[in-house]
Tab-separated table of C-alpha atoms in Angstrom:
chain	number	residue	atom	x	y	z
N	160	MET	CA	0.000	0.000	0.000
N	161	ILE	CA	2.895	2.362	0.745
N	162	TYR	CA	4.293	1.655	-2.709
N	163	TRP	CA	0.977	2.371	-4.419
N	164	LEU	CA	0.502	5.593	-2.472
N	165	LEU	CA	3.952	6.759	-3.497
N	166	ILE	CA	3.615	6.036	-7.211
N	167	ASP	CA	0.087	7.489	-7.281
N	168	GLY	CA	1.615	10.630	-5.775
N	169	GLY	CA	3.987	11.002	-8.706
N	170	GLN	CA	6.978	8.947	-7.608
N	171	LYS	CA	8.810	6.800	-10.136
N	172	LYS	CA	8.352	3.054	-9.645
N	173	SER	CA	12.014	2.428	-8.809
N	174	LYS	CA	12.152	5.304	-6.347
N	175	GLY	CA	8.813	4.312	-4.835
N	176	LEU	CA	10.023	0.747	-4.350
N	177	LEU	CA	13.214	1.983	-2.655
N	178	LYS	CA	11.286	4.244	-0.284
N	179	THR	CA	8.887	1.411	0.503
N	180	LEU	CA	11.790	-0.861	1.423
N	181	LEU	CA	13.305	1.883	3.591
N	182	HIS	CA	9.991	2.273	5.407
N	183	TRP	CA	9.833	-1.482	5.941
N	184	LEU	CA	13.492	-1.965	6.887
N	185	PRO	CA	13.112	-1.469	10.692
N	186	TYR	CA	10.231	-3.931	10.801
N	187	LEU	CA	12.053	-6.473	8.647
N	188	ALA	CA	15.091	-6.188	10.939
N	189	VAL	CA	12.957	-6.908	14.013
N	190	LEU	CA	11.261	-9.787	12.183
N	191	GLY	CA	14.613	-11.242	11.155
N	192	PHE	CA	15.917	-11.102	14.722
N	193	PHE	CA	12.741	-12.748	16.018
N	194	VAL	CA	12.939	-15.569	13.459
N	195	TYR	CA	16.583	-16.213	14.394
N	196	TRP	CA	15.792	-16.171	18.120
N	197	ARG	CA	12.701	-18.359	17.708
N	198	MET	CA	14.357	-20.995	15.531
N	199	ILE	CA	17.956	-21.008	16.804
N	200	ILE	CA	18.317	-19.486	20.277
N	201	TYR	CA	15.067	-20.266	22.102
N	202	PRO	CA	14.387	-23.970	21.340
N	203	ASP	CA	15.826	-26.409	23.876
N	204	PRO	CA	14.915	-30.060	23.145
N	205	GLU	CA	16.252	-31.255	26.508
N	206	LEU	CA	14.121	-28.895	28.600
N	207	GLY	CA	11.282	-28.812	26.082
N	208	TYR	CA	11.350	-25.039	25.609
N	209	GLY	CA	10.196	-23.732	22.257
N	210	MET	CA	9.353	-27.100	20.754
N	211	ALA	CA	5.594	-26.448	20.652
N	212	ASN	CA	4.465	-24.492	17.581
N	213	TYR	CA	7.958	-24.752	16.147
N	214	PRO	CA	8.142	-23.865	12.413
N	215	HIS	CA	8.679	-27.445	11.299
N	216	LEU	CA	7.652	-26.561	7.744
N	217	PHE	CA	11.181	-25.414	6.903
N	218	THR	CA	12.910	-28.517	8.251
N	219	ASP	CA	10.310	-30.721	6.565
N	220	PHE	CA	11.007	-29.013	3.232
N	221	VAL	CA	14.667	-29.941	3.597
N	222	ASN	CA	13.955	-33.557	4.570
N	223	ALA	CA	11.035	-34.314	2.209
N	224	PRO	CA	10.489	-31.425	-0.202
N	225	LEU	CA	7.882	-33.019	-2.489
N	226	ASP	CA	5.634	-34.434	0.230
N	227	THR	CA	5.905	-31.236	2.250
N	228	LEU	CA	4.991	-29.108	-0.770
N	229	VAL	CA	1.916	-31.258	-1.481
N	230	ASN	CA	0.757	-31.053	2.143
N	231	PHE	CA	1.435	-27.315	2.221
N	232	LEU	CA	-0.651	-26.690	-0.906
N	233	GLN	CA	-3.462	-28.846	0.497
N	234	ALA	CA	-3.433	-26.788	3.707
N	235	ILE	CA	-3.607	-23.557	1.688
N	236	TYR	CA	-6.540	-24.847	-0.362
N	237	SER	CA	-8.417	-26.171	2.665
N	238	ASP	CA	-8.067	-22.938	4.646
N	239	PHE	CA	-8.773	-20.701	1.643
N	240	ARG	CA	-11.936	-22.668	0.869
N	241	PHE	CA	-13.043	-22.287	4.492
N	242	LEU	CA	-12.394	-18.529	4.470
N	243	MET	CA	-14.220	-17.912	1.203
N	244	VAL	CA	-17.058	-20.464	1.426
N	245	GLY	CA	-17.299	-22.512	4.604
N	246	ILE	CA	-17.146	-19.644	7.054
N	247	TRP	CA	-20.258	-18.151	5.454
N	248	THR	CA	-22.320	-21.249	4.697
N	249	ASP	CA	-21.608	-22.956	8.027
N	250	ARG	CA	-22.155	-19.928	10.209
N	251	ILE	CA	-24.404	-17.428	8.515
N	252	ILE	CA	-26.537	-20.155	6.919
N	253	PRO	CA	-26.416	-22.885	9.619
N	254	THR	CA	-27.558	-26.439	9.022
N	255	ALA	CA	-30.043	-26.137	11.904
N	256	ILE	CA	-32.046	-23.175	13.188
N	257	GLU	CA	-33.419	-22.893	16.715
N	258	ILE	CA	-36.900	-21.825	15.659
N	259	LYS	CA	-38.169	-21.762	19.246
N	260	SER	CA	-35.270	-19.659	20.503
N	261	VAL	CA	-36.180	-16.083	21.398
N	262	THR	CA	-32.515	-15.145	21.154
N	263	PHE	CA	-32.356	-16.394	17.563
N	264	TRP	CA	-35.260	-14.239	16.374
N	265	LEU	CA	-34.063	-11.275	18.415
N	266	SER	CA	-30.612	-11.579	16.858
N	267	VAL	CA	-32.100	-11.660	13.343
N	268	ILE	CA	-34.223	-8.573	14.036
N	269	ILE	CA	-31.274	-6.690	15.538
N	270	GLY	CA	-28.891	-7.739	12.769
N	271	VAL	CA	-31.116	-6.862	9.819
N	272	GLY	CA	-32.576	-3.793	11.543
N	273	PHE	CA	-29.173	-2.375	12.454
N	274	THR	CA	-27.815	-2.930	8.949
N	275	LEU	CA	-30.831	-1.278	7.312
N	276	ALA	CA	-30.497	1.681	9.673
N	277	MET	CA	-26.801	2.061	8.861
N	278	HIS	CA	-27.570	1.827	5.142
N	279	TYR	CA	-30.241	4.513	5.479
N	280	PHE	CA	-28.097	6.994	7.421
N	281	PHE	CA	-24.883	6.535	5.471
N	282	GLN	CA	-26.131	6.103	1.927
N	283	ASP	CA	-24.939	8.651	-0.589
N	284	GLU	CA	-27.905	10.253	-2.319
N	285	ASN	CA	-25.616	11.497	-5.086
N	286	ARG	CA	-24.023	8.115	-5.754
N	287	VAL	CA	-23.602	7.053	-9.326
N	288	GLU	CA	-25.648	3.984	-10.241
N	289	GLY	CA	-23.563	1.185	-11.623
N	290	LEU	CA	-20.383	2.203	-9.803
N	291	SER	CA	-17.625	-0.222	-10.803
N	292	LEU	CA	-13.955	-0.861	-10.149
N	293	LYS	CA	-11.264	-0.166	-12.688
N	294	ALA	CA	-8.892	-2.929	-13.748
N	295	LYS	CA	-6.050	-1.363	-11.747
N	296	GLU	CA	-8.232	-1.196	-8.631
N	297	ILE	CA	-9.283	-4.815	-9.039
N	298	PHE	CA	-5.654	-5.884	-9.426
N	299	ARG	CA	-4.591	-3.966	-6.335
N	300	ASN	CA	-7.505	-5.230	-4.236
N	301	VAL	CA	-6.857	-8.848	-5.163
N	302	THR	CA	-3.098	-8.483	-4.624
N	303	LEU	CA	-3.561	-6.780	-1.254
N	304	SER	CA	-6.166	-9.264	-0.015
N	305	LEU	CA	-4.133	-12.312	-1.052
N	306	ALA	CA	-1.035	-10.807	0.569
N	307	ILE	CA	-2.945	-10.303	3.836
N	308	ILE	CA	-4.267	-13.864	3.725
N	309	LEU	CA	-0.965	-15.530	2.813
N	310	PHE	CA	1.273	-13.521	5.143
N	311	GLY	CA	-1.326	-13.641	7.916
N	312	LEU	CA	-1.579	-17.422	7.793
N	313	PHE	CA	1.988	-18.363	6.898
N	314	PRO	CA	3.189	-18.342	10.549
N	315	ILE	CA	0.354	-20.787	11.299
N	316	TRP	CA	1.133	-23.003	8.330
N	317	SER	CA	4.844	-22.955	9.184
N	318	SER	CA	4.059	-24.728	12.473
N	319	LEU	CA	2.072	-27.356	10.500
N	320	ARG	CA	-1.241	-26.076	11.825
N	321	GLN	CA	-4.213	-24.696	9.941
N	322	ILE	CA	-7.648	-23.161	10.420
N	323	THR	CA	-9.565	-26.247	9.385
N	324	LYS	CA	-7.850	-28.683	11.771
N	325	GLY	CA	-8.431	-28.582	15.514
N	326	LYS	CA	-11.310	-27.603	17.775
N	327	TRP	CA	-10.060	-24.101	18.496
N	328	SER	CA	-8.128	-23.476	15.277
N	329	ASP	CA	-10.685	-21.168	13.687
N	330	ARG	CA	-9.117	-18.404	15.806
N	331	PHE	CA	-6.306	-18.381	13.275
N	332	ASP	CA	-8.564	-16.563	10.810
N	333	ILE	CA	-8.427	-13.342	12.872
N	334	PRO	CA	-5.278	-11.919	11.153
N	335	VAL	CA	-6.797	-12.380	7.689
N	336	MET	CA	-10.317	-11.043	8.196
N	337	PHE	CA	-9.629	-7.751	6.437
N	338	GLY	CA	-8.071	-9.545	3.491
N	339	VAL	CA	-11.073	-11.844	3.138
N	340	ALA	CA	-13.480	-8.890	3.324
N	341	ILE	CA	-11.584	-6.958	0.629
N	342	LEU	CA	-11.456	-9.993	-1.655
N	343	LEU	CA	-15.156	-10.780	-1.260
N	344	ILE	CA	-16.208	-7.187	-1.920
N	345	THR	CA	-13.980	-7.075	-4.997
N	346	ILE	CA	-15.508	-10.300	-6.332
N	347	LEU	CA	-18.978	-8.888	-5.662
N	348	PHE	CA	-18.144	-5.750	-7.670
N	349	ILE	CA	-16.881	-7.881	-10.561
N	350	ILE	CA	-19.933	-10.163	-10.676
N	351	VAL	CA	-22.763	-7.762	-9.751
N	352	LYS	CA	-22.864	-4.513	-11.714
N	353	SER	CA	-25.980	-2.990	-10.113
N	354	SER	CA	-25.267	-0.881	-7.011
N	355	LYS	CA	-28.743	-1.572	-5.600
N	356	THR	CA	-28.307	-5.342	-5.939
N	357	ARG	CA	-24.861	-5.174	-4.351
N	358	ASN	CA	-26.250	-3.171	-1.438
N	359	ILE	CA	-29.041	-5.683	-0.884
N	360	ILE	CA	-26.550	-8.562	-0.852
N	361	LEU	CA	-24.259	-6.716	1.567
N	362	ILE	CA	-27.181	-5.820	3.842
N	363	ILE	CA	-28.220	-9.473	4.024
N	364	ILE	CA	-24.656	-10.703	4.659
N	365	THR	CA	-23.928	-8.025	7.263
N	366	GLY	CA	-27.277	-8.491	8.988
N	367	LEU	CA	-26.861	-12.256	9.213
N	368	SER	CA	-23.279	-11.791	10.420
N	369	ILE	CA	-24.446	-9.527	13.247
N	370	SER	CA	-27.185	-12.034	14.040
N	371	TYR	CA	-24.629	-14.844	14.176
N	372	GLN	CA	-22.378	-12.871	16.531
N	373	ILE	CA	-25.302	-12.293	18.902
N	374	GLN	CA	-26.148	-16.000	18.826
N	375	MET	CA	-22.520	-16.907	19.524
N	376	ALA	CA	-22.395	-14.461	22.430
N	377	ASN	CA	-25.472	-16.187	23.829
N	378	GLU	CA	-23.825	-19.595	23.364
N	379	TYR	CA	-20.813	-18.437	25.351
N	380	ARG	CA	-23.116	-16.988	28.023
N	381	LYS	CA	-24.880	-20.344	28.381
N	382	ASP	CA	-21.552	-22.156	28.399
N	383	PHE	CA	-20.215	-19.937	31.185
N	384	ASN	CA	-23.384	-20.550	33.180
N	385	ARG	CA	-22.768	-24.279	32.776
N	386	GLN	CA	-19.180	-23.796	33.929
N	387	LYS	CA	-20.419	-21.999	37.037
N	388	THR	CA	-22.903	-24.803	37.681
N	389	PHE	CA	-20.167	-27.418	37.337
N	390	TYR	CA	-17.743	-25.767	39.751
N	391	THR	CA	-20.455	-24.844	42.244
N	392	GLN	CA	-21.869	-28.365	42.426
N	393	LEU	CA	-18.372	-29.822	42.558
N	394	ALA	CA	-17.615	-27.590	45.553
N	395	TRP	CA	-20.741	-28.895	47.322
N	396	ARG	CA	-19.989	-32.538	46.561
N	397	ILE	CA	-16.230	-32.289	47.162
N	398	PRO	CA	-15.601	-29.700	49.910
N	399	SER	CA	-11.900	-30.583	49.923
N	400	LEU	CA	-9.646	-32.890	47.952
N	401	GLU	CA	-6.299	-34.477	48.691
N	402	PRO	CA	-3.427	-33.002	46.652
N	403	GLY	CA	-2.261	-35.224	43.830
N	404	THR	CA	-5.812	-36.220	42.873
N	405	THR	CA	-6.977	-36.479	39.284
N	406	ILE	CA	-10.547	-35.581	38.346
N	407	PHE	CA	-11.530	-37.941	35.533
N	408	SER	CA	-14.619	-37.613	33.350
N	409	PRO	CA	-16.081	-39.250	30.218
N	410	GLY	CA	-15.976	-35.834	28.567
N	411	ILE	CA	-15.366	-32.145	29.142
N	412	PRO	CA	-18.395	-30.701	30.998
N	413	THR	CA	-18.649	-27.600	28.808
N	414	GLY	CA	-18.285	-27.158	25.075
N	415	LYS	CA	-16.165	-23.999	25.091
N	416	GLU	CA	-13.468	-25.237	27.460
N	417	ALA	CA	-10.472	-27.552	27.186
N	418	ASP	CA	-9.240	-30.084	29.733
N	419	TYR	CA	-6.348	-27.854	30.810
N	420	SER	CA	-8.778	-24.966	31.377
N	421	ILE	CA	-10.870	-27.144	33.697
N	422	SER	CA	-7.634	-28.201	35.427
N	423	MET	CA	-6.792	-24.595	36.235
N	424	GLY	CA	-10.318	-24.099	37.556
N	425	LEU	CA	-9.928	-27.128	39.849
N	426	ASN	CA	-6.691	-25.770	41.282
N	427	LEU	CA	-8.454	-22.494	42.011
N	428	LEU	CA	-11.435	-24.307	43.525
N	429	PHE	CA	-9.527	-26.575	45.898
N	430	ASN	CA	-6.857	-24.073	46.871
N	431	SER	CA	-7.226	-20.906	48.926
N	432	GLU	CA	-3.523	-20.050	48.848
N	433	THR	CA	-0.957	-19.251	46.167
N	434	ILE	CA	-0.872	-21.816	43.366
N	435	ASN	CA	2.564	-23.180	42.518
N	436	THR	CA	3.782	-24.406	39.154
N	437	GLU	CA	3.626	-27.970	40.529
N	438	LEU	CA	-0.150	-28.357	40.449
N	439	ASP	CA	-2.119	-30.319	43.045
N	440	TYR	CA	-4.974	-31.346	40.739
N	441	TRP	CA	-5.625	-32.175	37.108
N	442	PHE	CA	-8.665	-32.863	34.943
N	443	THR	CA	-8.409	-35.484	32.230
N	444	THR	CA	-10.501	-37.745	30.017
N	445	PRO	CA	-10.302	-41.092	28.168
N	446	ARG	CA	-8.574	-39.236	25.360
N	447	TYR	CA	-5.368	-39.490	27.393
N	448	TYR	CA	-5.899	-42.374	29.821
N	449	ASN	CA	-7.902	-45.587	29.502
N	450	PRO	CA	-10.227	-46.070	32.516
N	451	ALA	CA	-10.199	-49.863	32.159
N	452	GLU	CA	-6.403	-49.956	32.321
N	453	MET	CA	-6.301	-47.620	35.316
N	454	ALA	CA	-8.897	-49.694	37.175
N	455	VAL	CA	-6.749	-52.795	36.707
N	456	ASP	CA	-3.460	-51.080	37.583
N	457	PRO	CA	-3.792	-48.274	40.188
N	458	SER	CA	-0.045	-47.624	39.984
N	459	ILE	CA	-0.334	-46.098	36.500
N	460	GLU	CA	1.203	-42.637	36.563
N	461	ILE	CA	-0.855	-39.667	35.423
N	462	THR	CA	1.429	-36.883	34.273
N	463	ASP	CA	0.324	-33.773	32.452
N	464	GLY	CA	0.707	-30.022	32.429
N	465	LEU	CA	0.679	-26.860	30.389
N	466	ARG	CA	3.657	-24.623	29.736
N	467	ILE	CA	5.205	-23.861	33.161
N	468	PHE	CA	2.626	-25.947	35.062
N	469	ASN	CA	3.103	-29.638	35.794
N	470	PHE	CA	1.059	-32.362	37.474
N	471	LYS	CA	1.996	-35.823	38.688
N	472	GLY	CA	-0.449	-38.346	40.104
N	473	THR	CA	-1.427	-41.992	40.008
N	474	ALA	CA	-4.543	-43.967	39.145
N	475	SER	CA	-4.975	-44.784	42.848
N	476	LYS	CA	-6.056	-41.183	43.517
N	477	VAL	CA	-8.806	-40.585	40.987
N	478	VAL	CA	-12.304	-39.171	41.408
N	479	ASN	CA	-14.651	-39.713	38.475
N	480	VAL	CA	-17.342	-37.148	37.785
N	481	PHE	CA	-20.104	-36.843	35.224
N	482	MET	CA	-22.278	-33.844	34.391
N	483	SER	CA	-25.447	-34.722	32.516
N	484	ASP	CA	-27.340	-32.233	30.383
N	485	GLY	CA	-30.377	-32.049	32.628
N	486	GLY	CA	-29.244	-33.129	36.076
N	487	CYS	CA	-26.647	-32.557	38.765
N	488	VAL	CA	-22.953	-33.428	38.828
N	489	TRP	CA	-22.327	-37.033	39.908
N	490	VAL	CA	-19.290	-38.457	41.615
N	491	ILE	CA	-19.445	-41.854	39.947
N	492	ASP	CA	-19.539	-44.864	42.244
N	493	HIS	CA	-20.272	-48.445	41.196
N	494	TYR	CA	-24.038	-47.729	41.152
N	495	TYR	CA	-23.934	-44.657	38.908
N	496	ALA	CA	-21.447	-46.556	36.750
N	497	ILE	CA	-24.108	-49.038	35.624
N	498	TYR	CA	-26.535	-46.285	34.660
N	499	PRO	CA	-27.252	-47.030	30.982
N	500	GLU	CA	-25.403	-44.036	29.540
N	501	LYS	CA	-23.835	-44.472	26.108
N	502	ILE	CA	-20.296	-44.111	27.435
N	503	ASN	CA	-17.501	-46.557	26.691
N	504	ASN	CA	-16.126	-48.409	29.723
N	505	PHE	CA	-18.523	-46.550	32.034
N	506	TYR	CA	-18.439	-49.477	34.457
N	507	TYR	CA	-14.755	-48.856	35.233
N	508	TYR	CA	-15.423	-45.282	36.307
N	509	GLY	CA	-17.121	-46.598	39.426
N	510	GLU	CA	-14.195	-48.900	40.148
N	511	LEU	CA	-11.741	-46.028	39.830
N	512	THR	CA	-13.317	-43.470	42.152
N	513	ASN	CA	-11.504	-43.189	45.475
N	514	GLN	CA	-13.987	-41.700	47.943
N	515	ASP	CA	-11.290	-41.495	50.639
N	516	VAL	CA	-9.525	-38.565	48.948
N	517	ILE	CA	-12.702	-36.469	49.307
N	518	GLY	CA	-12.992	-34.470	52.525
N	519	GLU	CA	-16.307	-33.788	54.262
N	520	THR	CA	-15.394	-30.201	55.098
N	521	GLY	CA	-13.352	-27.495	53.452
N	522	PRO	CA	-12.560	-23.778	53.615
N	523	LEU	CA	-15.487	-21.396	53.214
N	524	THR	CA	-13.654	-19.453	50.516
N	525	ASN	CA	-11.171	-20.355	47.813
N	526	ASN	CA	-9.501	-18.717	44.848
N	527	LEU	CA	-12.450	-19.533	42.599
N	528	SER	CA	-15.147	-18.285	44.976
N	529	GLU	CA	-14.118	-14.727	44.096
N	530	ILE	CA	-15.454	-15.411	40.592
N	531	ILE	CA	-18.108	-18.109	41.067
N	532	ASP	CA	-20.514	-18.430	43.992
N	533	THR	CA	-19.830	-21.756	45.716
N	534	SER	CA	-21.885	-21.025	48.843
N	535	PRO	CA	-24.989	-23.110	49.782
N	536	GLN	CA	-28.091	-22.448	47.679
N	537	ASN	CA	-31.739	-23.441	47.919
N	538	THR	CA	-31.630	-25.697	44.877
N	539	TRP	CA	-32.194	-29.415	44.485
N	540	CYS	CA	-28.615	-29.994	43.372
N	541	TYR	CA	-27.223	-28.507	46.586
N	542	PHE	CA	-29.166	-30.961	48.751
N	543	PHE	CA	-28.429	-33.807	46.331
N	544	GLU	CA	-24.678	-33.168	46.357
N	545	LYS	CA	-24.515	-32.902	50.150
N	546	GLY	CA	-26.682	-35.989	50.582
N	547	ASP	CA	-24.560	-37.932	48.106
N	548	LEU	CA	-21.399	-36.829	49.926
N	549	PHE	CA	-22.597	-38.058	53.315
N	550	GLN	CA	-24.029	-41.354	52.052
N	551	SER	CA	-20.655	-42.070	50.433
N	552	LYS	CA	-19.107	-41.665	53.895
N	553	GLY	CA	-21.675	-43.966	55.502
N	554	LYS	CA	-23.362	-41.087	57.343
N	555	TYR	CA	-26.881	-41.977	56.337
N	556	GLU	CA	-28.718	-39.864	58.908
N	557	GLU	CA	-27.047	-36.699	57.617
N	558	ALA	CA	-27.926	-37.687	54.040
N	559	ILE	CA	-31.576	-38.269	54.998
N	560	ASP	CA	-31.634	-34.877	56.705
N	561	TYR	CA	-30.586	-33.169	53.474
N	562	TYR	CA	-33.313	-34.983	51.542
N	563	GLU	CA	-35.963	-33.981	54.053
N	564	GLN	CA	-34.775	-30.371	53.882
N	565	ALA	CA	-35.182	-30.497	50.104
N	566	VAL	CA	-38.699	-31.931	50.432
N	567	SER	CA	-39.653	-29.211	52.919
N	568	LYS	CA	-38.630	-26.631	50.315
N	569	ASN	CA	-40.692	-28.393	47.595
N	570	LEU	CA	-37.570	-29.356	45.662
N	571	VAL	CA	-37.598	-32.507	43.538
N	572	PRO	CA	-34.886	-34.491	41.723
N	573	LEU	CA	-34.012	-33.319	38.226
N	574	GLU	CA	-33.452	-36.917	37.116
N	575	ALA	CA	-34.829	-40.172	38.484
N	576	ILE	CA	-31.369	-41.542	39.294
N	577	GLU	CA	-30.881	-38.719	41.804
N	578	PHE	CA	-33.133	-40.566	44.260
N	579	LEU	CA	-30.377	-43.187	44.575
N	580	PRO	CA	-28.284	-41.745	47.459
N	581	PHE	CA	-31.416	-41.212	49.536
N	582	ILE	CA	-32.856	-44.657	48.772
N	583	LYS	CA	-29.528	-46.077	49.920
N	584	SER	CA	-29.523	-43.934	53.058
N	585	TYR	CA	-33.063	-44.913	54.058
N	586	ALA	CA	-32.426	-48.595	53.302
N	587	TYR	CA	-29.194	-48.820	55.300
N	588	SER	CA	-30.838	-46.899	58.141
N	589	GLY	CA	-33.504	-49.596	58.368
N	590	LEU	CA	-36.249	-47.318	57.013
N	591	ILE	CA	-37.310	-49.775	54.319
N	592	ASP	CA	-40.778	-48.345	53.691
N	593	GLU	CA	-39.368	-44.892	52.973
N	594	ALA	CA	-36.732	-46.385	50.665
N	595	VAL	CA	-39.408	-48.360	48.789
N	596	VAL	CA	-41.522	-45.216	48.308
N	597	LEU	CA	-38.571	-43.338	46.787
N	598	THR	CA	-37.718	-46.324	44.601
N	599	ALA	CA	-41.269	-46.472	43.259
N	600	GLU	CA	-41.150	-42.752	42.475
N	601	SER	CA	-37.814	-43.126	40.698
N	602	PHE	CA	-39.077	-46.079	38.637
N	603	ARG	CA	-42.258	-44.203	37.796
N	604	ARG	CA	-40.294	-41.280	36.394
N	605	GLU	CA	-37.691	-43.111	34.327
N	606	THR	CA	-36.827	-46.689	33.429
N	607	LEU	CA	-33.129	-45.817	33.085
N	608	SER	CA	-32.845	-45.797	36.865
N	609	TYR	CA	-33.922	-49.455	37.148
N	610	GLN	CA	-30.523	-51.089	36.798
N	611	PRO	CA	-28.473	-49.081	39.333
N	612	ILE	CA	-31.255	-49.007	41.928
N	613	CYS	CA	-31.973	-52.710	41.469
N	614	GLN	CA	-28.278	-53.359	42.077
N	615	LEU	CA	-28.516	-51.251	45.223
N	616	TRP	CA	-31.438	-53.309	46.547
N	617	HIS	CA	-29.579	-56.505	45.664
N	618	ASP	CA	-26.643	-55.367	47.818
N	619	VAL	CA	-28.872	-54.171	50.662
N	620	LEU	CA	-30.706	-57.497	50.883
N	621	GLU	CA	-27.487	-59.468	50.578
N	622	GLU	CA	-25.864	-57.551	53.417
N	623	ASN	CA	-29.022	-57.578	55.560
N	624	PRO	CA	-30.707	-61.003	55.210
N	625	SER	CA	-33.095	-60.092	58.026
N	626	ILE	CA	-34.988	-57.743	55.714
N	627	PRO	CA	-38.022	-59.674	54.389
N	628	LEU	CA	-38.136	-59.846	50.599
N	629	SER	CA	-41.879	-59.245	50.821
N	630	SER	CA	-41.229	-55.751	52.181
N	631	VAL	CA	-39.531	-54.659	48.954
N	632	GLU	CA	-41.092	-56.886	46.302
N	633	THR	CA	-43.358	-54.102	45.017
N	634	VAL	CA	-40.241	-52.506	43.499
N	635	TYR	CA	-37.554	-55.186	43.640
N	636	ASN	CA	-39.104	-57.893	41.505
N	637	SER	CA	-38.459	-59.799	38.297
N	638	GLN	CA	-40.375	-57.263	36.229
N	639	ASN	CA	-38.305	-54.248	37.288
N	640	CYS	CA	-35.061	-56.068	37.965
N	641	SER	CA	-35.045	-58.722	35.268
N	642	THR	CA	-31.245	-59.010	35.219
N	643	MET	CA	-31.073	-60.041	38.882
N	644	GLU	CA	-32.512	-62.673	41.134
N	645	PRO	CA	-34.772	-60.976	43.691
């Protein structure tokens, strides 16, 4: 752009090019020093410094030039296609529309309304109909836009990464947004000659883009609310946790977070003092460790970390948690583990959980409580989590007390399986009639709760032969519990 400004101002091409290079020289010098430092000075294979996001493209070109060139061109095509086509069709014209969502319709109204208002206030009444770009302007626009796209993405490509690979990789399109916008507008001017038609197209695109941004903001709002729910319920269920414990889960509780992000949240939640680089807690999933293997061998080491932070633990100190879409957070024991969820190796999650590393009490405040409210609340999940905590410790009277408090406040389980800790508490307290009533209510609400609660009754009767089978046969029978012998 500097070069074009100079030659349009009367400079000769050779002189304009020289002045452009002189303007760029300080920046090129800084860039050259950075490239040398990043590739030669900073990397340390022994300590692991600088090896992530290393520009492997250059070394790969030396080792396998043809294969590297093919892969590089494929990456360029894939990302360019996404920027010019996919980013619009997938986002502005989604495959599914939440027709019942108030936010969706509000976002459409705001997007289209705002764009029409801007068009009305900023339109040029004296504009010339059929305004078009000259060949020189088209050439410059295309050159500039492609330069922005290529130079903006080359640092990403040099580390063998790209926009279209990886859950969070679409952030890499931020440096090239202006280039994409210039290129699209230029193409629109070439194809559509009518100014009115172009304006209509731009109004629709801009309006839908604004609408999409509002919808995405709402998605992040809902995701953050789910994060708050997760940490709050975890604080109720796990007031304190032994250092060196791994929180394991079938999946990440929220869609906008990564496992290392949850890990940092856990260290804030279970720590009220300064957090060191040697972390006390870590969150992980079956992506990194197999639950079946850990259940068989508790000595398996769990090592992970991020940048300056490190964690070391073993499979003997694992607490498994699960956050359903419509219920509370569970600490998975061997009853929850046979709940018919479509999760691979779910049975082993119950075998892995070490209830002994969970403390019954903890500090009233922690590093996370400054951001998220972890204090007691009058919600079903609060009483469920506290009841589940105490039944896991064998303190059935305390668990029953929490259930009765919930009932007095007209709170009911969100899912049928959430009766389980209170059925267990009543049953092991000798209050069989009350346990049968809760079992019947759970079975009435959802058949998915049959298997874990039937297993519970099987264990209760096996451990307490004095309990007459006739006292529980209305719920514990061959019809409800077909996989067991009542």
